[in-house]
């Protein structure tokens, strides 16, 4: 396998800025807000199941990998109280909703279902931005495709 060097630049950050959208009742994806920070929805976590038994050779512990689980996404975003995206988030609290993430400068798109775990608004400074933290628990597989 060849080694490829990756150069991190401010330009790569700007080119890959994510846009999170939630599906409305008409089947259209609506932007949730301005994303300030968000991990891509491709992470996973695998736990171990201990399989040690009395006949284990050498008395050492044995493990088996459990099924990989999707991770929670913690997203910092700017929002407007009147936006349709925020209204859909608030209506979906504690429920499963359909989401799409696209990235500026790329045709890559991730779609997935997630439980809307929480939305916590930050304090609002006079003349400041309206910001908050949205937490989503991905459920099922994340689909990867290209924008049409």
Tab-separated table of N, CA and C in Angstrom:
chain	number	residue	atom	x	y	z
A	1	UNK	N	0.851	-1.182	0.000
A	1	UNK	CA	0.000	0.000	0.000
A	1	UNK	C	0.890	1.237	0.000
A	2	UNK	N	0.639	2.133	-0.915
A	2	UNK	CA	1.439	3.348	-1.033
A	2	UNK	C	1.038	4.356	0.035
A	3	UNK	N	2.005	5.102	0.502
A	3	UNK	CA	1.749	6.140	1.495
A	3	UNK	C	1.429	7.439	0.771
A	4	UNK	N	0.339	8.067	1.151
A	4	UNK	CA	-0.047	9.348	0.559
A	4	UNK	C	0.035	10.415	1.622
A	5	UNK	N	0.726	11.492	1.326
A	5	UNK	CA	0.839	12.589	2.283
A	5	UNK	C	-0.360	13.505	2.133
A	6	UNK	N	-0.930	13.901	3.259
A	6	UNK	CA	-2.083	14.805	3.262
A	6	UNK	C	-1.649	16.139	3.831
A	7	UNK	N	-1.905	17.186	3.120
A	7	UNK	CA	-1.569	18.526	3.575
A	7	UNK	C	-2.832	19.209	4.045
A	8	UNK	N	-2.836	19.617	5.302
A	8	UNK	CA	-3.994	20.315	5.867
A	8	UNK	C	-3.826	21.806	5.638
A	9	UNK	N	-4.811	22.407	5.002
A	9	UNK	CA	-4.763	23.849	4.762
A	9	UNK	C	-6.109	24.454	5.126
A	10	UNK	N	-6.125	25.739	5.297
A	10	UNK	CA	-7.377	26.441	5.564
A	10	UNK	C	-8.326	26.267	4.380
A	11	UNK	N	-7.778	26.146	3.179
A	11	UNK	CA	-8.607	25.987	1.991
A	11	UNK	C	-9.396	24.679	2.042
A	12	UNK	N	-8.781	23.586	2.512
A	12	UNK	CA	-9.510	22.314	2.585
A	12	UNK	C	-10.637	22.415	3.588
A	13	UNK	N	-10.469	23.189	4.659
A	13	UNK	CA	-11.536	23.377	5.637
A	13	UNK	C	-12.725	24.078	4.990
A	14	UNK	N	-12.465	25.133	4.235
A	14	UNK	CA	-13.542	25.894	3.612
A	14	UNK	C	-14.229	25.092	2.519
A	15	UNK	N	-13.464	24.316	1.779
A	15	UNK	CA	-14.031	23.563	0.673
A	15	UNK	C	-14.943	22.440	1.136
A	16	UNK	N	-14.777	21.953	2.349
A	16	UNK	CA	-15.551	20.813	2.809
A	16	UNK	C	-16.550	21.163	3.904
A	17	UNK	N	-16.976	22.412	3.986
A	17	UNK	CA	-17.928	22.835	5.007
A	17	UNK	C	-19.219	22.049	4.846
A	18	UNK	N	-19.716	21.430	5.941
A	18	UNK	CA	-20.926	20.611	5.832
A	18	UNK	C	-22.208	21.441	5.847
A	19	UNK	N	-23.239	20.880	5.235
A	19	UNK	CA	-24.581	21.447	5.272
A	19	UNK	C	-25.512	20.327	5.720
A	20	UNK	N	-26.106	20.480	6.909
A	20	UNK	CA	-27.011	19.481	7.469
A	20	UNK	C	-28.448	19.861	7.126
A	21	UNK	N	-29.194	18.883	6.593
A	21	UNK	CA	-30.592	19.109	6.238
A	21	UNK	C	-31.456	18.024	6.869
A	22	UNK	N	-32.709	18.364	7.182
A	22	UNK	CA	-33.690	17.431	7.720
A	22	UNK	C	-34.840	17.336	6.715
A	23	UNK	N	-35.398	16.133	6.569
A	23	UNK	CA	-36.484	15.934	5.607
A	23	UNK	C	-37.808	16.410	6.192
A	24	UNK	N	-38.546	17.195	5.410
A	24	UNK	CA	-39.852	17.673	5.855
A	24	UNK	C	-40.951	16.722	5.383
A	25	UNK	N	-42.196	17.034	5.693
A	25	UNK	CA	-43.324	16.186	5.342
A	25	UNK	C	-43.538	16.030	3.846
A	26	UNK	N	-43.021	16.950	3.042
A	26	UNK	CA	-43.140	16.872	1.579
A	26	UNK	C	-42.028	16.056	0.946
A	27	UNK	N	-41.105	15.544	1.770
A	27	UNK	CA	-39.998	14.749	1.243
A	27	UNK	C	-38.807	15.561	0.791
A	28	UNK	N	-38.811	16.867	1.070
A	28	UNK	CA	-37.681	17.724	0.708
A	28	UNK	C	-36.763	17.881	1.904
A	29	UNK	N	-35.452	17.992	1.637
A	29	UNK	CA	-34.480	18.237	2.697
A	29	UNK	C	-34.330	19.746	2.899
A	30	UNK	N	-34.503	20.200	4.144
A	30	UNK	CA	-34.462	21.613	4.507
A	30	UNK	C	-33.237	21.857	5.394
A	31	UNK	N	-32.425	22.901	5.133
A	31	UNK	CA	-31.272	23.183	5.995
A	31	UNK	C	-31.698	23.421	7.449
A	32	UNK	N	-30.909	22.855	8.372
A	32	UNK	CA	-31.194	23.001	9.803
A	32	UNK	C	-30.692	24.341	10.320
A	33	UNK	N	-29.529	24.766	9.870
A	33	UNK	CA	-28.927	26.025	10.315
A	33	UNK	C	-27.530	26.139	9.755
A	34	UNK	N	-26.794	27.162	10.183
A	34	UNK	CA	-25.404	27.346	9.765
A	34	UNK	C	-24.514	26.481	10.655
A	35	UNK	N	-23.821	25.538	10.063
A	35	UNK	CA	-22.982	24.614	10.823
A	35	UNK	C	-21.655	25.281	11.158
A	36	UNK	N	-21.333	25.358	12.459
A	36	UNK	CA	-20.038	25.879	12.905
A	36	UNK	C	-19.067	24.740	13.156
A	37	UNK	N	-19.579	23.617	13.651
A	37	UNK	CA	-18.720	22.452	13.842
A	37	UNK	C	-19.581	21.203	13.834
A	38	UNK	N	-19.078	20.178	13.129
A	38	UNK	CA	-19.821	18.927	13.001
A	38	UNK	C	-18.892	17.839	12.499
A	39	UNK	N	-18.887	16.670	13.166
A	39	UNK	CA	-18.105	15.565	12.619
A	39	UNK	C	-18.864	14.919	11.472
A	40	UNK	N	-18.177	14.333	10.499
A	40	UNK	CA	-18.909	13.620	9.454
A	40	UNK	C	-19.599	12.392	10.067
A	41	UNK	N	-20.728	11.967	9.516
A	41	UNK	CA	-21.494	10.876	10.121
A	41	UNK	C	-20.972	9.488	9.771
A	42	UNK	N	-19.664	9.315	9.723
A	42	UNK	CA	-19.095	8.034	9.289
A	42	UNK	C	-18.446	7.257	10.426
A	43	UNK	N	-18.473	7.793	11.648
A	43	UNK	CA	-17.831	7.130	12.772
A	43	UNK	C	-18.616	5.923	13.257
A	44	UNK	N	-17.946	5.076	14.002
A	44	UNK	CA	-18.586	3.913	14.603
A	44	UNK	C	-17.822	3.518	15.850
A	45	UNK	N	-18.442	2.695	16.656
A	45	UNK	CA	-17.816	2.195	17.878
A	45	UNK	C	-18.162	0.718	18.007
A	46	UNK	N	-17.160	-0.090	18.294
A	46	UNK	CA	-17.374	-1.519	18.464
A	46	UNK	C	-17.035	-1.901	19.894
A	47	UNK	N	-17.922	-2.634	20.540
A	47	UNK	CA	-17.664	-3.132	21.881
A	47	UNK	C	-17.220	-4.587	21.783
A	48	UNK	N	-16.717	-5.105	22.893
A	48	UNK	CA	-16.240	-6.486	22.927
A	48	UNK	C	-17.141	-7.337	23.814
A	49	UNK	N	-17.292	-8.577	23.430
A	49	UNK	CA	-18.015	-9.554	24.228
A	49	UNK	C	-16.982	-10.554	24.730
A	50	UNK	N	-16.899	-10.705	26.036
A	50	UNK	CA	-15.930	-11.657	26.578
A	50	UNK	C	-16.448	-13.070	26.372
A	51	UNK	N	-15.605	-13.926	25.808
A	51	UNK	CA	-15.984	-15.300	25.487
A	51	UNK	C	-15.181	-16.317	26.310
A	52	UNK	N	-14.474	-15.832	27.338
A	52	UNK	CA	-13.639	-16.710	28.158
A	52	UNK	C	-14.501	-17.763	28.844
A	53	UNK	N	-13.996	-18.991	28.901
A	53	UNK	CA	-14.698	-20.075	29.592
A	53	UNK	C	-13.669	-20.953	30.287
A	54	UNK	N	-14.132	-21.915	31.044
A	54	UNK	CA	-13.218	-22.747	31.839
A	54	UNK	C	-12.243	-23.532	30.980
A	55	UNK	N	-12.598	-23.839	29.744
A	55	UNK	CA	-11.720	-24.619	28.871
A	55	UNK	C	-10.851	-23.743	27.963
A	56	UNK	N	-10.806	-22.446	28.231
A	56	UNK	CA	-9.988	-21.549	27.420
A	56	UNK	C	-8.526	-21.953	27.540
A	57	UNK	N	-7.840	-22.184	26.406
A	57	UNK	CA	-6.440	-22.595	26.452
A	57	UNK	C	-5.560	-21.556	27.154
A	58	UNK	N	-4.762	-22.029	28.081
A	58	UNK	CA	-3.819	-21.156	28.782
A	58	UNK	C	-4.477	-20.221	29.780
A	59	UNK	N	-5.757	-20.288	29.961
A	59	UNK	CA	-6.447	-19.444	30.921
A	59	UNK	C	-6.490	-17.969	30.545
A	60	UNK	N	-6.161	-17.650	29.285
A	60	UNK	CA	-6.198	-16.243	28.876
A	60	UNK	C	-7.611	-15.861	28.436
A	61	UNK	N	-7.872	-14.592	28.474
A	61	UNK	CA	-9.202	-14.117	28.109
A	61	UNK	C	-9.373	-14.133	26.584
A	62	UNK	N	-10.601	-14.446	26.173
A	62	UNK	CA	-10.942	-14.439	24.749
A	62	UNK	C	-12.092	-13.462	24.528
A	63	UNK	N	-12.038	-12.762	23.402
A	63	UNK	CA	-13.061	-11.766	23.093
A	63	UNK	C	-13.578	-11.961	21.678
A	64	UNK	N	-14.787	-11.519	21.473
A	64	UNK	CA	-15.397	-11.483	20.153
A	64	UNK	C	-15.925	-10.063	19.957
A	65	UNK	N	-15.792	-9.559	18.752
A	65	UNK	CA	-16.288	-8.207	18.472
A	65	UNK	C	-17.806	-8.224	18.350
A	66	UNK	N	-18.444	-7.265	18.983
A	66	UNK	CA	-19.887	-7.094	18.834
A	66	UNK	C	-20.135	-6.326	17.535
A	67	UNK	N	-21.375	-6.133	17.217
A	67	UNK	CA	-21.726	-5.372	16.023
A	67	UNK	C	-21.306	-3.910	16.184
A	68	UNK	N	-20.696	-3.310	15.169
A	68	UNK	CA	-20.359	-1.884	15.256
A	68	UNK	C	-21.623	-1.045	15.414
A	69	UNK	N	-21.528	-0.021	16.238
A	69	UNK	CA	-22.662	0.869	16.477
A	69	UNK	C	-22.329	2.253	15.942
A	70	UNK	N	-23.320	2.917	15.343
A	70	UNK	CA	-23.071	4.288	14.886
A	70	UNK	C	-22.908	5.220	16.079
A	71	UNK	N	-22.220	6.298	15.861
A	71	UNK	CA	-21.927	7.235	16.947
A	71	UNK	C	-22.962	8.348	17.031
A	72	UNK	N	-22.903	9.098	18.127
A	72	UNK	CA	-23.710	10.305	18.264
A	72	UNK	C	-22.976	11.452	17.594
A	73	UNK	N	-23.734	12.331	16.988
A	73	UNK	CA	-23.172	13.540	16.395
A	73	UNK	C	-23.536	14.717	17.283
A	74	UNK	N	-22.537	15.490	17.675
A	74	UNK	CA	-22.763	16.718	18.427
A	74	UNK	C	-22.421	17.870	17.483
A	75	UNK	N	-23.427	18.666	17.149
A	75	UNK	CA	-23.298	19.668	16.103
A	75	UNK	C	-23.528	21.054	16.693
A	76	UNK	N	-22.585	21.968	16.468
A	76	UNK	CA	-22.762	23.355	16.884
A	76	UNK	C	-23.250	24.133	15.671
A	77	UNK	N	-24.374	24.817	15.840
A	77	UNK	CA	-24.952	25.510	14.697
A	77	UNK	C	-25.530	26.864	15.076
A	78	UNK	N	-25.622	27.722	14.086
A	78	UNK	CA	-26.316	28.990	14.211
A	78	UNK	C	-27.720	28.794	13.666
A	79	UNK	N	-28.699	29.441	14.269
A	79	UNK	CA	-30.073	29.194	13.855
A	79	UNK	C	-30.916	30.460	13.948
A	80	UNK	N	-32.079	30.366	13.357
A	80	UNK	CA	-33.095	31.408	13.441
A	80	UNK	C	-34.347	30.745	14.004
A	81	UNK	N	-35.003	31.418	14.943
A	81	UNK	CA	-36.207	30.840	15.562
A	81	UNK	C	-37.305	30.575	14.542
A	82	UNK	N	-37.341	31.344	13.460
A	82	UNK	CA	-38.395	31.200	12.464
A	82	UNK	C	-38.079	30.178	11.387
A	83	UNK	N	-36.870	29.619	11.363
A	83	UNK	CA	-36.491	28.743	10.256
A	83	UNK	C	-37.264	27.423	10.300
A	84	UNK	N	-37.614	26.943	9.113
A	84	UNK	CA	-38.340	25.667	9.006
A	84	UNK	C	-37.496	24.515	9.533
A	85	UNK	N	-36.185	24.578	9.287
A	85	UNK	CA	-35.298	23.512	9.760
A	85	UNK	C	-35.317	23.373	11.275
A	86	UNK	N	-35.239	24.501	11.992
A	86	UNK	CA	-35.270	24.448	13.456
A	86	UNK	C	-36.642	23.978	13.942
A	87	UNK	N	-37.707	24.408	13.284
A	87	UNK	CA	-39.045	23.958	13.672
A	87	UNK	C	-39.169	22.441	13.521
A	88	UNK	N	-38.609	21.885	12.433
A	88	UNK	CA	-38.642	20.433	12.231
A	88	UNK	C	-37.832	19.706	13.302
A	89	UNK	N	-36.693	20.276	13.693
A	89	UNK	CA	-35.882	19.685	14.767
A	89	UNK	C	-36.699	19.651	16.057
A	90	UNK	N	-37.334	20.758	16.389
A	90	UNK	CA	-38.121	20.830	17.632
A	90	UNK	C	-39.313	19.871	17.598
A	91	UNK	N	-39.954	19.714	16.444
A	91	UNK	CA	-41.072	18.781	16.313
A	91	UNK	C	-40.618	17.326	16.382
A	92	UNK	N	-39.355	17.069	16.046
A	92	UNK	CA	-38.829	15.703	15.996
A	92	UNK	C	-38.143	15.264	17.284
A	93	UNK	N	-38.208	16.066	18.342
A	93	UNK	CA	-37.489	15.722	19.581
A	93	UNK	C	-37.882	14.325	20.063
A	94	UNK	N	-36.856	13.518	20.340
A	94	UNK	CA	-37.073	12.163	20.814
A	94	UNK	C	-37.571	11.197	19.759
A	95	UNK	N	-37.594	11.615	18.506
A	95	UNK	CA	-38.076	10.771	17.418
A	95	UNK	C	-36.993	10.580	16.363
A	96	UNK	N	-37.227	9.617	15.484
A	96	UNK	CA	-36.308	9.368	14.372
A	96	UNK	C	-36.694	10.278	13.205
A	97	UNK	N	-35.704	10.917	12.615
A	97	UNK	CA	-35.913	11.779	11.449
A	97	UNK	C	-34.870	11.437	10.391
A	98	UNK	N	-35.150	11.819	9.151
A	98	UNK	CA	-34.222	11.600	8.037
A	98	UNK	C	-33.356	12.837	7.849
A	99	UNK	N	-32.054	12.610	7.673
A	99	UNK	CA	-31.097	13.703	7.515
A	99	UNK	C	-30.226	13.484	6.292
A	100	UNK	N	-29.688	14.590	5.800
A	100	UNK	CA	-28.742	14.570	4.686
A	100	UNK	C	-27.619	15.546	5.014
A	101	UNK	N	-26.395	15.139	4.744
A	101	UNK	CA	-25.243	16.029	4.904
A	101	UNK	C	-24.541	16.116	3.557
A	102	UNK	N	-24.375	17.341	3.067
A	102	UNK	CA	-23.579	17.565	1.865
A	102	UNK	C	-22.408	18.456	2.258
A	103	UNK	N	-21.418	18.514	1.396
A	103	UNK	CA	-20.190	19.249	1.700
A	103	UNK	C	-19.885	20.187	0.546
A	104	UNK	N	-19.710	21.489	0.853
A	104	UNK	CA	-19.414	22.441	-0.216
A	104	UNK	C	-18.085	22.065	-0.865
A	105	UNK	N	-18.018	22.208	-2.156
A	105	UNK	CA	-16.808	21.849	-2.890
A	105	UNK	C	-16.702	20.370	-3.177
A	106	UNK	N	-17.755	19.593	-2.892
A	106	UNK	CA	-17.730	18.144	-3.099
A	106	UNK	C	-19.104	17.676	-3.561
A	107	UNK	N	-19.137	16.579	-4.291
A	107	UNK	CA	-20.415	15.987	-4.687
A	107	UNK	C	-20.846	14.901	-3.709
A	108	UNK	N	-20.043	14.627	-2.684
A	108	UNK	CA	-20.341	13.588	-1.697
A	108	UNK	C	-21.539	13.976	-0.832
A	109	UNK	N	-22.449	13.023	-0.619
A	109	UNK	CA	-23.632	13.234	0.213
A	109	UNK	C	-23.807	12.027	1.122
A	110	UNK	N	-24.076	12.275	2.406
A	110	UNK	CA	-24.406	11.213	3.355
A	110	UNK	C	-25.868	11.370	3.758
A	111	UNK	N	-26.635	10.292	3.710
A	111	UNK	CA	-28.004	10.305	4.206
A	111	UNK	C	-28.121	9.260	5.297
A	112	UNK	N	-28.941	9.566	6.305
A	112	UNK	CA	-29.089	8.659	7.434
A	112	UNK	C	-30.323	9.014	8.239
A	113	UNK	N	-30.717	8.081	9.088
A	113	UNK	CA	-31.778	8.340	10.051
A	113	UNK	C	-31.117	8.513	11.404
A	114	UNK	N	-31.694	9.384	12.224
A	114	UNK	CA	-31.138	9.625	13.552
A	114	UNK	C	-32.251	10.027	14.508
A	115	UNK	N	-32.054	9.662	15.776
A	115	UNK	CA	-32.944	10.110	16.831
A	115	UNK	C	-32.488	11.507	17.227
A	116	UNK	N	-33.424	12.449	17.287
A	116	UNK	CA	-33.111	13.809	17.721
A	116	UNK	C	-33.049	13.765	19.246
A	117	UNK	N	-31.835	13.708	19.787
A	117	UNK	CA	-31.618	13.523	21.216
A	117	UNK	C	-31.810	14.813	22.003
A	118	UNK	N	-31.216	15.907	21.520
A	118	UNK	CA	-31.343	17.172	22.245
A	118	UNK	C	-30.979	18.340	21.349
A	119	UNK	N	-31.510	19.496	21.729
A	119	UNK	CA	-31.094	20.769	21.156
A	119	UNK	C	-30.969	21.733	22.321
A	120	UNK	N	-29.759	22.244	22.542
A	120	UNK	CA	-29.492	23.129	23.674
A	120	UNK	C	-29.030	24.485	23.159
A	121	UNK	N	-29.895	25.500	23.251
A	121	UNK	CA	-29.484	26.842	22.824
A	121	UNK	C	-28.419	27.403	23.768
A	122	UNK	N	-27.491	28.166	23.215
A	122	UNK	CA	-26.490	28.871	24.020
A	122	UNK	C	-27.065	30.194	24.482
A	123	UNK	N	-26.387	30.824	25.455
A	123	UNK	CA	-26.790	32.165	25.876
A	123	UNK	C	-26.680	33.111	24.692
A	124	UNK	N	-27.588	34.070	24.642
A	124	UNK	CA	-27.604	35.026	23.538
A	124	UNK	C	-27.044	36.349	24.034
A	125	UNK	N	-25.966	36.788	23.420
A	125	UNK	CA	-25.390	38.084	23.761
A	125	UNK	C	-26.112	39.160	22.950
A	126	UNK	N	-26.214	40.343	23.497
A	126	UNK	CA	-26.848	41.441	22.775
A	126	UNK	C	-26.060	41.659	21.486
A	127	UNK	N	-26.760	41.620	20.378
A	127	UNK	CA	-26.113	41.790	19.082
A	127	UNK	C	-25.343	40.565	18.631
A	128	UNK	N	-25.440	39.466	19.381
A	128	UNK	CA	-24.696	38.253	19.047
A	128	UNK	C	-25.490	37.291	18.185
A	129	UNK	N	-24.840	36.194	17.840
A	129	UNK	CA	-25.476	35.167	17.029
A	129	UNK	C	-26.303	34.232	17.907
A	130	UNK	N	-27.317	33.641	17.336
A	130	UNK	CA	-28.103	32.609	18.000
A	130	UNK	C	-27.423	31.285	17.671
A	131	UNK	N	-26.865	30.638	18.693
A	131	UNK	CA	-26.153	29.379	18.498
A	131	UNK	C	-26.734	28.321	19.418
A	132	UNK	N	-26.506	27.070	19.071
A	132	UNK	CA	-26.956	25.976	19.911
A	132	UNK	C	-26.227	24.703	19.553
A	133	UNK	N	-26.437	23.673	20.372
A	133	UNK	CA	-25.836	22.373	20.133
A	133	UNK	C	-26.944	21.358	19.898
A	134	UNK	N	-26.875	20.684	18.772
A	134	UNK	CA	-27.824	19.649	18.387
A	134	UNK	C	-27.129	18.309	18.524
A	135	UNK	N	-27.775	17.351	19.204
A	135	UNK	CA	-27.202	16.014	19.353
A	135	UNK	C	-28.121	15.014	18.657
A	136	UNK	N	-27.533	14.245	17.731
A	136	UNK	CA	-28.254	13.222	16.983
A	136	UNK	C	-27.612	11.867	17.228
A	137	UNK	N	-28.426	10.835	17.461
A	137	UNK	CA	-27.936	9.463	17.554
A	137	UNK	C	-28.303	8.760	16.261
A	138	UNK	N	-27.296	8.460	15.460
A	138	UNK	CA	-27.541	7.777	14.187
A	138	UNK	C	-28.100	6.388	14.478
A	139	UNK	N	-29.087	5.981	13.696
A	139	UNK	CA	-29.655	4.648	13.814
A	139	UNK	C	-29.614	4.004	12.426
A	140	UNK	N	-29.048	2.835	12.331
A	140	UNK	CA	-28.932	2.165	11.034
A	140	UNK	C	-27.692	2.587	10.279
A	141	UNK	N	-27.672	2.218	9.024
A	141	UNK	CA	-26.515	2.491	8.161
A	141	UNK	C	-26.549	3.908	7.599
A	142	UNK	N	-25.377	4.487	7.434
A	142	UNK	CA	-25.231	5.773	6.759
A	142	UNK	C	-25.002	5.462	5.286
A	143	UNK	N	-25.825	6.038	4.426
A	143	UNK	CA	-25.701	5.840	2.984
A	143	UNK	C	-24.804	6.926	2.403
A	144	UNK	N	-23.922	6.533	1.514
A	144	UNK	CA	-23.011	7.477	0.870
A	144	UNK	C	-23.307	7.512	-0.611
A	145	UNK	N	-23.455	8.716	-1.144
A	145	UNK	CA	-23.736	8.855	-2.569
A	145	UNK	C	-23.186	10.160	-3.097
A	146	UNK	N	-23.697	10.545	-4.252
A	146	UNK	CA	-23.278	11.805	-4.841
A	146	UNK	C	-24.499	12.679	-5.070
A	147	UNK	N	-24.280	13.982	-5.032
A	147	UNK	CA	-25.365	14.944	-5.227
A	147	UNK	C	-25.852	14.864	-6.661
A	148	UNK	N	-27.152	15.021	-6.822
A	148	UNK	CA	-27.704	14.960	-8.190
A	148	UNK	C	-27.825	16.322	-8.808
